[in-house]
Coordinates of N, CA and C in Angstrom, one line a residue:
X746 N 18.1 12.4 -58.6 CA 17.0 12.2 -57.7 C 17.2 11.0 -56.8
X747 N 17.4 10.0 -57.1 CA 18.3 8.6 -56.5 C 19.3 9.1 -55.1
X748 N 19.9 10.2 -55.5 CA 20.7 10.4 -54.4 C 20.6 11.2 -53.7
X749 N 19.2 11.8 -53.4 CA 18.6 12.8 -52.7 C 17.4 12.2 -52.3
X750 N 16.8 10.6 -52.5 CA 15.7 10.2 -51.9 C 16.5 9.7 -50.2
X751 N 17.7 8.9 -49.6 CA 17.9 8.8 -48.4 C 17.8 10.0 -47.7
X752 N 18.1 10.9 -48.3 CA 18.0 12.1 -47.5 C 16.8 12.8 -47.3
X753 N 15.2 12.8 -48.1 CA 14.3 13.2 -47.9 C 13.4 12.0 -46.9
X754 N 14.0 10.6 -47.0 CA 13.5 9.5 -45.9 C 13.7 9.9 -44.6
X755 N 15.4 10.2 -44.6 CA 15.7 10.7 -43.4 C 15.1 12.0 -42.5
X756 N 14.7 12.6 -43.7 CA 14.3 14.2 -42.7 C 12.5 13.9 -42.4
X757 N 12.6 12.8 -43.4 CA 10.7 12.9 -42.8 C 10.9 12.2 -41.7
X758 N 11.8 10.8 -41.6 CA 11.6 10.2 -40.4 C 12.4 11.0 -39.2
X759 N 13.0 12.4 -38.9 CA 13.5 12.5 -37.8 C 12.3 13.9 -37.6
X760 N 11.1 14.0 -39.0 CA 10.4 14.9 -38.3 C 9.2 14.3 -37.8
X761 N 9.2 13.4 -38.0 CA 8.2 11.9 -37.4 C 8.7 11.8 -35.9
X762 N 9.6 11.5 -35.8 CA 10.1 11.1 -34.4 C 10.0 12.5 -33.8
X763 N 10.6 13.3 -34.0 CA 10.4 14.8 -33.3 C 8.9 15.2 -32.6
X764 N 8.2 15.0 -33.7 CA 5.8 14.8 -33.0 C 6.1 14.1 -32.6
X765 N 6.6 13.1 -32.6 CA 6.0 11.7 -31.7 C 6.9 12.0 -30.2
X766 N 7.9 12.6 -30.1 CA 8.8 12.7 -28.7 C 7.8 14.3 -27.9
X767 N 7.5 15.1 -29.0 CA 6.7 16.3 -28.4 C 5.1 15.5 -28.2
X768 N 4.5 15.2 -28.9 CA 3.0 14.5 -28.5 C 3.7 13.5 -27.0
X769 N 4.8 12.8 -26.6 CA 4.5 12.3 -25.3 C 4.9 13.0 -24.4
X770 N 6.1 13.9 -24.5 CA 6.2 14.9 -23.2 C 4.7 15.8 -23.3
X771 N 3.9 16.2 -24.4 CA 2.9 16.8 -23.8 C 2.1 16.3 -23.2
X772 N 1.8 14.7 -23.4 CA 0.7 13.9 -22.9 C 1.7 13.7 -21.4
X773 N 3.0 13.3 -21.2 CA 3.6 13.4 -19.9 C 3.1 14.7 -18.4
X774 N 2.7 15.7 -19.8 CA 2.7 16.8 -18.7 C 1.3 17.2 -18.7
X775 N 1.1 16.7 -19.2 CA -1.0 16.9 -18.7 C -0.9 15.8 -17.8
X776 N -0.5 14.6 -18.0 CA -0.5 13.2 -16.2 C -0.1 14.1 -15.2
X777 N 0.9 15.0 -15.0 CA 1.8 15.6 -13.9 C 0.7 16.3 -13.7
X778 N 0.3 17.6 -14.3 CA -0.9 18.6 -14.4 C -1.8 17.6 -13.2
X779 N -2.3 16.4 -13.5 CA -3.6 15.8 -13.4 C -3.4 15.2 -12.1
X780 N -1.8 14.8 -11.9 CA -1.4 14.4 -10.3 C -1.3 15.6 -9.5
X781 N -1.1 16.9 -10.2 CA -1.0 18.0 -9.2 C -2.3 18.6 -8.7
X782 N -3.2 18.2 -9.7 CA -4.7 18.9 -9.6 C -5.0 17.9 -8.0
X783 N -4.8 16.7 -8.0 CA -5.4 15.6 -6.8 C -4.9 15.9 -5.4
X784 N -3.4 16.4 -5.6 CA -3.1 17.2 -4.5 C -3.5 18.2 -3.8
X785 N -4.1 18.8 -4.5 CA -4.9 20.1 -3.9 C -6.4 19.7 -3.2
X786 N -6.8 18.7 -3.8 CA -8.2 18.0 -3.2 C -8.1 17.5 -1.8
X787 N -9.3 17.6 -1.1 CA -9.3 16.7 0.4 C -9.2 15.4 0.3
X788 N -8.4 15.0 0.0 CA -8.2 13.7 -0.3 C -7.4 13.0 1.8
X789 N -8.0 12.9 2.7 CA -7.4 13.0 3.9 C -7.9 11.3 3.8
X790 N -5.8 10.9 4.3 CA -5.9 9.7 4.3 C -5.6 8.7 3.4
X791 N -5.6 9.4 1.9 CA -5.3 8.4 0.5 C -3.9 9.3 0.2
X792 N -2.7 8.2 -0.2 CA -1.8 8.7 -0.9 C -1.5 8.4 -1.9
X793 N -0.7 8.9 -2.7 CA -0.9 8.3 -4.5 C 0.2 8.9 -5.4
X794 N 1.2 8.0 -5.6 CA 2.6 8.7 -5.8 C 2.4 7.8 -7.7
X795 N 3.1 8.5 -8.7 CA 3.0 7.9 -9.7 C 4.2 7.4 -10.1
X796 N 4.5 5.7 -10.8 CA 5.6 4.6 -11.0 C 6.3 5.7 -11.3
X797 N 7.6 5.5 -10.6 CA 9.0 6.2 -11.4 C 9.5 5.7 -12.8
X798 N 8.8 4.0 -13.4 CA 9.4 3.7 -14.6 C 8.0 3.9 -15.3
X799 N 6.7 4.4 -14.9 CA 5.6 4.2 -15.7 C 4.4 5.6 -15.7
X800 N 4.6 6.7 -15.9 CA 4.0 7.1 -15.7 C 2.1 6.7 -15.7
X801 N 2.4 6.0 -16.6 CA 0.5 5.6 -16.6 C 0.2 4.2 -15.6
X802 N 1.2 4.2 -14.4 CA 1.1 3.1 -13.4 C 1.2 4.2 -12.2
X803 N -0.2 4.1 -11.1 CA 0.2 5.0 -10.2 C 0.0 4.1 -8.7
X804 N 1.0 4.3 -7.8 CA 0.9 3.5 -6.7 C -0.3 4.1 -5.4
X805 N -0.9 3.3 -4.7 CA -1.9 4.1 -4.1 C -1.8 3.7 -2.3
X806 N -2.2 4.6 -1.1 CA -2.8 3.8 0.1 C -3.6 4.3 0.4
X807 N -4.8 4.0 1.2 CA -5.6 4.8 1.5 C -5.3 3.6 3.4
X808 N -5.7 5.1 4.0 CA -6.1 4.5 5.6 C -7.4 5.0 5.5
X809 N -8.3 4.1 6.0 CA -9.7 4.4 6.1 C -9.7 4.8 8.0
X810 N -10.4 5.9 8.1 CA -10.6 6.3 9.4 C -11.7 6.5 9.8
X811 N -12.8 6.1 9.1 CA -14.0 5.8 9.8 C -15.0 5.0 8.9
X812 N -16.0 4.6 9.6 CA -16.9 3.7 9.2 C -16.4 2.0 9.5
X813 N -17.2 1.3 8.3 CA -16.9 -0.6 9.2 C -15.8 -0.7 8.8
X814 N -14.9 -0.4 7.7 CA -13.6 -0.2 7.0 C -12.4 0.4 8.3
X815 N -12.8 0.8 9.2 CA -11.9 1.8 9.9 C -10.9 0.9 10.2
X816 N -9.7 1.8 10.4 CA -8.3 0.8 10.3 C -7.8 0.2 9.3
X817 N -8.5 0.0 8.1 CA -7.6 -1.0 7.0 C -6.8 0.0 6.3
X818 N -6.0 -0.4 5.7 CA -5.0 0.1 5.5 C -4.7 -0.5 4.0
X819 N -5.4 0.0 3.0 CA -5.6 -0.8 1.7 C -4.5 -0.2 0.7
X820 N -3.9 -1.1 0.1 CA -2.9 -0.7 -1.2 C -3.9 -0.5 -2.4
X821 N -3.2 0.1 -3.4 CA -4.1 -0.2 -4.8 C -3.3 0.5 -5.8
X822 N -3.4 0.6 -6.9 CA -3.1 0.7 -8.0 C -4.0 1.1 -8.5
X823 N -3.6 2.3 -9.6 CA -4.4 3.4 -11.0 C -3.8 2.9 -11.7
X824 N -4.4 2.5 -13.1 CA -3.8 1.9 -14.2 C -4.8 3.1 -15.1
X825 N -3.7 3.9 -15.9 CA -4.5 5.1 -16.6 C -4.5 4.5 -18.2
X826 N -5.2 4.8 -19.1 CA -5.0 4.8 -20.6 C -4.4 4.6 -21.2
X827 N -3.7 4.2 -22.7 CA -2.7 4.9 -23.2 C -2.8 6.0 -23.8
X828 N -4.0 6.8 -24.2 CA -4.5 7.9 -24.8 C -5.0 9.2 -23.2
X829 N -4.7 8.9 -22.2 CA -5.2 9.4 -20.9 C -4.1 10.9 -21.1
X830 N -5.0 12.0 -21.0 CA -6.0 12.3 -20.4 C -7.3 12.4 -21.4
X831 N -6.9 12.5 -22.5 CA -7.9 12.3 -24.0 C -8.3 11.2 -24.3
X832 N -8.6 10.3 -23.2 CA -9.7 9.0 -23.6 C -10.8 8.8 -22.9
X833 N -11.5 8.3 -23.4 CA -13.0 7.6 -22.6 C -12.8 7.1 -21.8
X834 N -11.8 6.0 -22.4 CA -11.8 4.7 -21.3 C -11.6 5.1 -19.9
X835 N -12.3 4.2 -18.7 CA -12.1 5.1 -17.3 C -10.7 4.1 -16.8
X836 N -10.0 5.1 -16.3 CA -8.7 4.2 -15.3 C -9.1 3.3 -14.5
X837 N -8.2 2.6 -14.2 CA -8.8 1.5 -13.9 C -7.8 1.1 -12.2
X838 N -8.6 0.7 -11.4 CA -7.9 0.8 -9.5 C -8.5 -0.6 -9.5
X839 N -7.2 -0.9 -9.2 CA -6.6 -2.4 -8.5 C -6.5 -2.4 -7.0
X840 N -7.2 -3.0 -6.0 CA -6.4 -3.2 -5.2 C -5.7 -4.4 -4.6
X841 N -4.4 -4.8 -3.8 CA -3.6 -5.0 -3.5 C -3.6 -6.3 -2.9
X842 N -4.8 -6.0 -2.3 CA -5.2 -7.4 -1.3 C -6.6 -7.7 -1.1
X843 N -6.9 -8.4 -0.8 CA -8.7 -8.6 -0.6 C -9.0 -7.4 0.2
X844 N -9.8 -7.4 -0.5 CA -11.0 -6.0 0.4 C -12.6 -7.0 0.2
X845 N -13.2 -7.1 1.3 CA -14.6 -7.7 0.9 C -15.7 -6.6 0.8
X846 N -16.0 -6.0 -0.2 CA -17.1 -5.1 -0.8 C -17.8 -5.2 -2.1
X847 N -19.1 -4.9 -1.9 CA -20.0 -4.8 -2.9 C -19.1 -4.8 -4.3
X848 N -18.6 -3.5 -4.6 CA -18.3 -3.5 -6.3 C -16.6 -3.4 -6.0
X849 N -16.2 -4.4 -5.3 CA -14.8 -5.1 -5.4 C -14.9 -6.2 -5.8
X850 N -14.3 -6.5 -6.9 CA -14.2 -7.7 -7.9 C -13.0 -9.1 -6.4
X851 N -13.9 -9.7 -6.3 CA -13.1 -11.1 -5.1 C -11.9 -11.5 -6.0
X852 N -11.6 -11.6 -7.3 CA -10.8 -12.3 -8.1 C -10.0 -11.7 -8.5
X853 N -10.1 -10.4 -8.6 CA -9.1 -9.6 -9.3 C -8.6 -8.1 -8.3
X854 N -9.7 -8.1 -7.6 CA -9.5 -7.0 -6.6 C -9.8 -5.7 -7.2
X855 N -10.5 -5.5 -8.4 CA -10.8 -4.3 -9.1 C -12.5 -3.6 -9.2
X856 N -11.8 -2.6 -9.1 CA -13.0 -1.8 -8.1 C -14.3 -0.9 -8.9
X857 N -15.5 -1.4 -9.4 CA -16.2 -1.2 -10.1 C -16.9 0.5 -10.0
X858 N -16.5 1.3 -11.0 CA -16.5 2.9 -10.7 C -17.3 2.9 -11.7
X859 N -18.5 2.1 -11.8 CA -19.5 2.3 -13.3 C -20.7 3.1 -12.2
X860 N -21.2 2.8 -11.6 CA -21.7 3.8 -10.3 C -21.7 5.4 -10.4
X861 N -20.2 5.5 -10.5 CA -19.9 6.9 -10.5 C -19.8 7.6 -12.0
X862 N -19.2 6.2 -13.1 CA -18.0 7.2 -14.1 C -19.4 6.0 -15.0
X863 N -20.2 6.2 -15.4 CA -20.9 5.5 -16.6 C -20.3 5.4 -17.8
X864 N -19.6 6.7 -17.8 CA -18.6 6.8 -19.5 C -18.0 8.0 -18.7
X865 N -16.5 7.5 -19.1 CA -15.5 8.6 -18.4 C -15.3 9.9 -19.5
X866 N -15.5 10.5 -18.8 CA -15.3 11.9 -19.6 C -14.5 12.6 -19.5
X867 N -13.6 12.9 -20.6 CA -12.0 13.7 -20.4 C -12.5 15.1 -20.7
X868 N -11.6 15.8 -19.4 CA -11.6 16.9 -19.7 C -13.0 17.1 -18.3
X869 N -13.9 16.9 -17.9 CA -14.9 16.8 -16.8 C -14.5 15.7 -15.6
X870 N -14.1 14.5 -15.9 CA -13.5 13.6 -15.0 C -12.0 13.3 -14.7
X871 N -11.8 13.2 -13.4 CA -10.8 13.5 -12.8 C -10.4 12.5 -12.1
X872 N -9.0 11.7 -11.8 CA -8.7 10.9 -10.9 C -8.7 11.1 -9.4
X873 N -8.8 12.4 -8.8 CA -8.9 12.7 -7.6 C -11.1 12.4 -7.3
X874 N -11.8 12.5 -8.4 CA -13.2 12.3 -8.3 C -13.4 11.0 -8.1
X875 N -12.4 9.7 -8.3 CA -12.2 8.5 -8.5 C -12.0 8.4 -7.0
X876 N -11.0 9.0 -6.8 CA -10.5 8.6 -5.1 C -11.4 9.1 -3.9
X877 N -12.2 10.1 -4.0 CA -13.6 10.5 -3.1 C -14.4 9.6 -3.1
X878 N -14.5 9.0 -4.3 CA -15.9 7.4 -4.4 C -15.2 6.7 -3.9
X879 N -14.0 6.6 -4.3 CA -13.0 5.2 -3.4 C -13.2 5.8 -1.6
X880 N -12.9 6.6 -1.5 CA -12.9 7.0 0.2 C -15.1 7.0 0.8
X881 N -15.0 7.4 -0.1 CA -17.1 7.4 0.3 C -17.5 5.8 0.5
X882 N -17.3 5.0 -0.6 CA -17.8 3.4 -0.6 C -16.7 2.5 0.2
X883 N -15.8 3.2 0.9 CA -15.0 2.0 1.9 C -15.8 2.6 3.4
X884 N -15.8 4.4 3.4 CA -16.6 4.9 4.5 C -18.0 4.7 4.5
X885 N -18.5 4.6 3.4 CA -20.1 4.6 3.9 C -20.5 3.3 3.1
X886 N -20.4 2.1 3.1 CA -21.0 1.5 2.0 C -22.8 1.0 2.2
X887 N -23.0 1.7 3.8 CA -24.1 1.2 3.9 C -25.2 2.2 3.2
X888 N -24.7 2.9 2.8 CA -25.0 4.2 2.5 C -25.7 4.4 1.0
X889 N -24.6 4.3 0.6 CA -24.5 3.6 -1.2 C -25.7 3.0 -2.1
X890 N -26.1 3.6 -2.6 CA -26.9 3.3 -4.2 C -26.5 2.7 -5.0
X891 N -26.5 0.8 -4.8 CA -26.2 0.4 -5.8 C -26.4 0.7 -7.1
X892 N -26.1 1.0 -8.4 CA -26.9 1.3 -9.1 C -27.3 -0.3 -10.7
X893 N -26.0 -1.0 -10.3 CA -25.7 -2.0 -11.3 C -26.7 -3.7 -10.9
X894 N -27.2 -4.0 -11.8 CA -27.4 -5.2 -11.5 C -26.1 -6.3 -11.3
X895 N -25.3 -5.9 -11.7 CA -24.2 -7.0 -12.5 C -23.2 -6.6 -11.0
X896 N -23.7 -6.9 -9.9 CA -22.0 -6.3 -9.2 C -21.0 -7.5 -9.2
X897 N -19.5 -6.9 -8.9 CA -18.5 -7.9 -8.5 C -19.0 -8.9 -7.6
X898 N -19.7 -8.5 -6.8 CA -19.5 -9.1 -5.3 C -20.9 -9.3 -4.8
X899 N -21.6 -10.0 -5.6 CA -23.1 -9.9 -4.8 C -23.8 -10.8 -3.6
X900 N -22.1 -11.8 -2.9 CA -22.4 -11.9 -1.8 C -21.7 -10.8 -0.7
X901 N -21.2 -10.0 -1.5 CA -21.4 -9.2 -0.2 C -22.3 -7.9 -0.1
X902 N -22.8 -8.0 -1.3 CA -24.0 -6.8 -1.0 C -25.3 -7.5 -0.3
X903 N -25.3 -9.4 -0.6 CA -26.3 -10.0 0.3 C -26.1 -9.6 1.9
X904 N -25.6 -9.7 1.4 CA -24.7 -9.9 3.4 C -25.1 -8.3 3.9
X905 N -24.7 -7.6 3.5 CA -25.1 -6.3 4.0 C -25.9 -6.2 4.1
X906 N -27.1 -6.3 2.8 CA -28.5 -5.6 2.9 C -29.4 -7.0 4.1
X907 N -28.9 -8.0 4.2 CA -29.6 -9.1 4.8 C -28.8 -9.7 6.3
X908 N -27.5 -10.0 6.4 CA -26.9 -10.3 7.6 C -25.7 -9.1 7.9
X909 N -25.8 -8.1 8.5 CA -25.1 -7.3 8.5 C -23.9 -8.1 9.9
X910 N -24.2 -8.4 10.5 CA -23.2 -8.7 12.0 C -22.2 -9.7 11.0
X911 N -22.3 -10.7 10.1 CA -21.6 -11.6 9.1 C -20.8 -10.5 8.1
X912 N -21.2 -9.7 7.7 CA -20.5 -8.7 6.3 C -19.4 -8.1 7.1
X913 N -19.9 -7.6 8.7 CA -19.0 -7.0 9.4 C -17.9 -7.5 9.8
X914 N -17.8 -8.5 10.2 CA -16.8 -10.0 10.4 C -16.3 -10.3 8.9
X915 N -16.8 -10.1 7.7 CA -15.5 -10.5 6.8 C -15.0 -9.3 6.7
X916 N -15.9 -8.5 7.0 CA -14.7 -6.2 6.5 C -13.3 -6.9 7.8
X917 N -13.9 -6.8 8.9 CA -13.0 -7.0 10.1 C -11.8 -8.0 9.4
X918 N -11.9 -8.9 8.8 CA -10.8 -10.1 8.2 C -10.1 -9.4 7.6
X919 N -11.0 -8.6 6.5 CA -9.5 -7.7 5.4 C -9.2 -6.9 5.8
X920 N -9.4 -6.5 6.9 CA -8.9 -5.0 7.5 C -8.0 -5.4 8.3
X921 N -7.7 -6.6 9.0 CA -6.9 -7.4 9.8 C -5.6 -7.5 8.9
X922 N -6.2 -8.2 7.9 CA -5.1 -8.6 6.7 C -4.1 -7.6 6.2
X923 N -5.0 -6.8 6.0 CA -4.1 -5.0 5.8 C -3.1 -4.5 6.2
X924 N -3.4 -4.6 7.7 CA -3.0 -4.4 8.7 C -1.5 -5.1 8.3
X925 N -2.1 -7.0 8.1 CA -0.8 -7.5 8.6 C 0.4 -7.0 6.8
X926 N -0.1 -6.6 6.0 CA 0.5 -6.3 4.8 C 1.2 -5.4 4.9
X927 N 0.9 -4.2 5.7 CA 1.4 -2.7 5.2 C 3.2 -3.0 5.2
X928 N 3.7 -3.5 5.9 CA 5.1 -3.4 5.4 C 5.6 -4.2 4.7
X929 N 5.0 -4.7 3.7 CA 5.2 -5.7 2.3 C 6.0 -4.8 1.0
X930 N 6.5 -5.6 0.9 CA 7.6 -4.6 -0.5 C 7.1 -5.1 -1.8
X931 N 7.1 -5.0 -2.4 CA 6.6 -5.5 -3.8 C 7.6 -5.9 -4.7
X932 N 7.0 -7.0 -5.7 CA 7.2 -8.2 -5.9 C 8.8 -7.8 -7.3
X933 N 7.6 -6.8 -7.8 CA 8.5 -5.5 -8.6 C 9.4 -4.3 -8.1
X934 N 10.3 -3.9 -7.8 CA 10.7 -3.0 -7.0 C 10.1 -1.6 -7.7
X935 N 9.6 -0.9 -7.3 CA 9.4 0.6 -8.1 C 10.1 2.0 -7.3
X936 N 11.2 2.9 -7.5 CA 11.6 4.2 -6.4 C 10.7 4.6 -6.2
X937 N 9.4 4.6 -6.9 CA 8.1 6.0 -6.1 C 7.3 4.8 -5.4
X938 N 7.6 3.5 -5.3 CA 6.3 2.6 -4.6 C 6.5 3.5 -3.1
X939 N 5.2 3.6 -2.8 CA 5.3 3.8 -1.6 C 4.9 2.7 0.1
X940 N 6.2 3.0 0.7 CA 7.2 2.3 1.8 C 6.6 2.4 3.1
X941 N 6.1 2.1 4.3 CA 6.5 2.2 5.4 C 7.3 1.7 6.0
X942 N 7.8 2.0 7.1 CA 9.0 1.4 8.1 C 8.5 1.8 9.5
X943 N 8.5 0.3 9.9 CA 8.1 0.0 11.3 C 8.7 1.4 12.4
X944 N 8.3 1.8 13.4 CA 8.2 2.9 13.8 C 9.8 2.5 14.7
X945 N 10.7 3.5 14.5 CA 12.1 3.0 14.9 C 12.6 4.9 15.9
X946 N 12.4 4.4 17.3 CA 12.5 5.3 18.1 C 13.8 6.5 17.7
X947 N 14.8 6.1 17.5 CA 16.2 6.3 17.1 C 16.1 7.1 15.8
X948 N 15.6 6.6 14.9 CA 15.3 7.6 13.4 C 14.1 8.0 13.5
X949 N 12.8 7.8 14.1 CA 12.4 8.8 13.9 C 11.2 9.2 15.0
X950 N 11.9 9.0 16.4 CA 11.5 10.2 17.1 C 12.0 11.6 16.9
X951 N 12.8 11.7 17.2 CA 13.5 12.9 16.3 C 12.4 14.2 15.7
X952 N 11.7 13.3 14.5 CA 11.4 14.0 13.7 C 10.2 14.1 14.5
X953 N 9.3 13.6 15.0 CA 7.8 13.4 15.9 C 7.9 14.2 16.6
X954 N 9.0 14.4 17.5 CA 9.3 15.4 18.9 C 9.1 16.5 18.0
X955 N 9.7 16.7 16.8 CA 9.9 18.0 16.0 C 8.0 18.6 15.8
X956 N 7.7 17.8 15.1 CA 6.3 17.6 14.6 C 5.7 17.7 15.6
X957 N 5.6 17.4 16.6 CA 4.7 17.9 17.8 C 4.9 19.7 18.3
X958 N 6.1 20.1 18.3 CA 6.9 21.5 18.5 C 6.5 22.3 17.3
X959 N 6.2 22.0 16.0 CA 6.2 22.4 14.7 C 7.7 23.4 14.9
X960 N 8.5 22.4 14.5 CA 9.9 22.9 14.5 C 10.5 22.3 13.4
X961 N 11.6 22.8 12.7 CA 12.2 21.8 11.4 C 13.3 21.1 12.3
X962 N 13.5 20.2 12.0 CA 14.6 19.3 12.4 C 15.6 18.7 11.0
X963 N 16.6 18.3 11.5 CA 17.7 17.8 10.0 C 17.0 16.6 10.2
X964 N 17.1 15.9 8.6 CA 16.9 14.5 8.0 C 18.3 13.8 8.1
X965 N 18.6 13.1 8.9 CA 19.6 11.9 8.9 C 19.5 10.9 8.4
X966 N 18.2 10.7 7.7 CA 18.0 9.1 7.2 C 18.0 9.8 5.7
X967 N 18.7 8.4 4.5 CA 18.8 8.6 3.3 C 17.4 8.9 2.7
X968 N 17.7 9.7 1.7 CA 16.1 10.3 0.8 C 15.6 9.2 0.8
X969 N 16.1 8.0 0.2 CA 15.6 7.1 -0.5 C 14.3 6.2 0.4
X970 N 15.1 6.3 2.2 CA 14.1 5.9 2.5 C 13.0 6.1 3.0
X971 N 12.6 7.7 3.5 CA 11.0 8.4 3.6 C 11.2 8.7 5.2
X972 N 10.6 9.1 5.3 CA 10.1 9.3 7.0 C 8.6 9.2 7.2
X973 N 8.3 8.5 6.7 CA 6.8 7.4 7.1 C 7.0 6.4 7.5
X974 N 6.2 6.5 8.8 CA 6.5 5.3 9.3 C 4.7 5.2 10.1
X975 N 4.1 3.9 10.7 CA 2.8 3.8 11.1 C 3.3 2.6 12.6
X976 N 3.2 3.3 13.3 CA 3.0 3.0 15.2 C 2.3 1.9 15.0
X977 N 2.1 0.8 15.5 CA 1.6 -0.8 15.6 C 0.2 -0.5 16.6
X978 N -1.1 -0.8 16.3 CA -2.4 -0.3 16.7 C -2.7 0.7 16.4
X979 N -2.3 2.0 16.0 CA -2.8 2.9 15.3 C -3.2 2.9 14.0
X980 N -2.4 2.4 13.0 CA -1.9 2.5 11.7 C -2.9 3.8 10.9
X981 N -2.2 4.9 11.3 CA -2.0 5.9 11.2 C -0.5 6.6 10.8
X982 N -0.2 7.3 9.2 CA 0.6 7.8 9.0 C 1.6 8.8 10.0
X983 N 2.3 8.6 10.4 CA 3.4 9.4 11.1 C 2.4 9.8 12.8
X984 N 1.7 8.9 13.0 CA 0.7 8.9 14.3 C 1.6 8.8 15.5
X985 N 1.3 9.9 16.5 CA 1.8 9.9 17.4 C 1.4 9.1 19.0

């Protein structure tokens, strides 16, 4: 019996590891599922590519095109669960640089979705439902039902509800700031972070002329480095 216990250790622990490699590709492919479901949404304006080293780290931009936000050009980060898509806990969006708003945390840049998601519910809540509140409260904030006593930022919900021409002048500052950010690389390198490159006549008119014609044209520039690029006063994706 002695010499048949390494071998019953062994088979429990490679049937141990076997669940444990099938429970993460499953939970792998419900994230993918959950990034494919957001693509299909009107999401006009937000892009959202997830870490090549992290699936539960997702890179974000959103260009805001209308409202006092208009023109900024905000980074951010989805930080999902480790039990996601089977957990309560709600993900959690970072963003990148100051944004001055009501339920944007000044200190940490994290964006208070208790408003929307009171208790996140798997299986009913969705990360693309996350990104519509994110696009509604940068577009409409005047709009907005606070609903929390407790916000991040309750000088700038002062400011709104009481000196609006002052709230509009600090949005104007981080939307300036954005601006001057968008072609910042990060601190961490990541292949899916997503890149702009200054608008470079040579590489990629080319493709614009094409896009205007709705014609296919060849890619001469390496995969690696995208064909996004944002025109200087527009900052607008692939704007002509």
């Amino acid at each position: 019996m002695l010499l048949n216990l390494p071998t019953t250790i062994n088979s429990t622990m490679t049937l141990d590891s076997h669940d444990k490699l099938m429970e993460t590709l499953l939970q792998e492919y419900k994230i993918l599922t959950e990034y494919e479901r957001l693509q299909s949404e009107d999401l006009s304006g937000i892009y959202v590519t997830p870490s090549y080293g992290n699936p539960f780290l997702w890179f974000g931009v959103i260009f805001v095109r209308s409202g006092m936000y208009k023109d900024g050009v905000f980074r951010f980060t989805i930080t999902l669960p480790s039990r996601f898509p089977n957990d309560s806990t709600t993900p959690v969006l970072v963003f990148q640089s100051d944004v001055f708003h009501p339920l944007i945390n000044p200190n940490n840049g994290v964006l208070d979705l208790s408003d929307a998601f009171p208790k996140w519910q798997p299986g009913d809540n969705h990360i693309w439902q996350m990104l519509k509140f994110l696009q509604y409260v940068l577009q409409n904030p005047e709009e907005h039902t606070f609903q929390s006593d407790q916000l991040p930022n309750n000088e700038a919900l002062e400011l709104l509800m009481e000196n609006r021409s002052e709230f509009v002048a600090r949005v104007e500052q981080c939307v300036e700031e954005s601006q001057q950010k968008l072609y910042d690389l990060p601190s961490d390198p990541d292949r899916y972070y997503i890149c702009f490159d200054r608008f470079n006549p040579d590489v990629h008119g080319p493709v614009l002329e094409s896009m205007k014609k709705n014609e296919p044209t060849e890619v001469t520039t390496p995969p690696s480095s995208g064909l996004s690029w944002v025109r200087k006063g527009l900052y607008q994706p692939l704007s002509k």
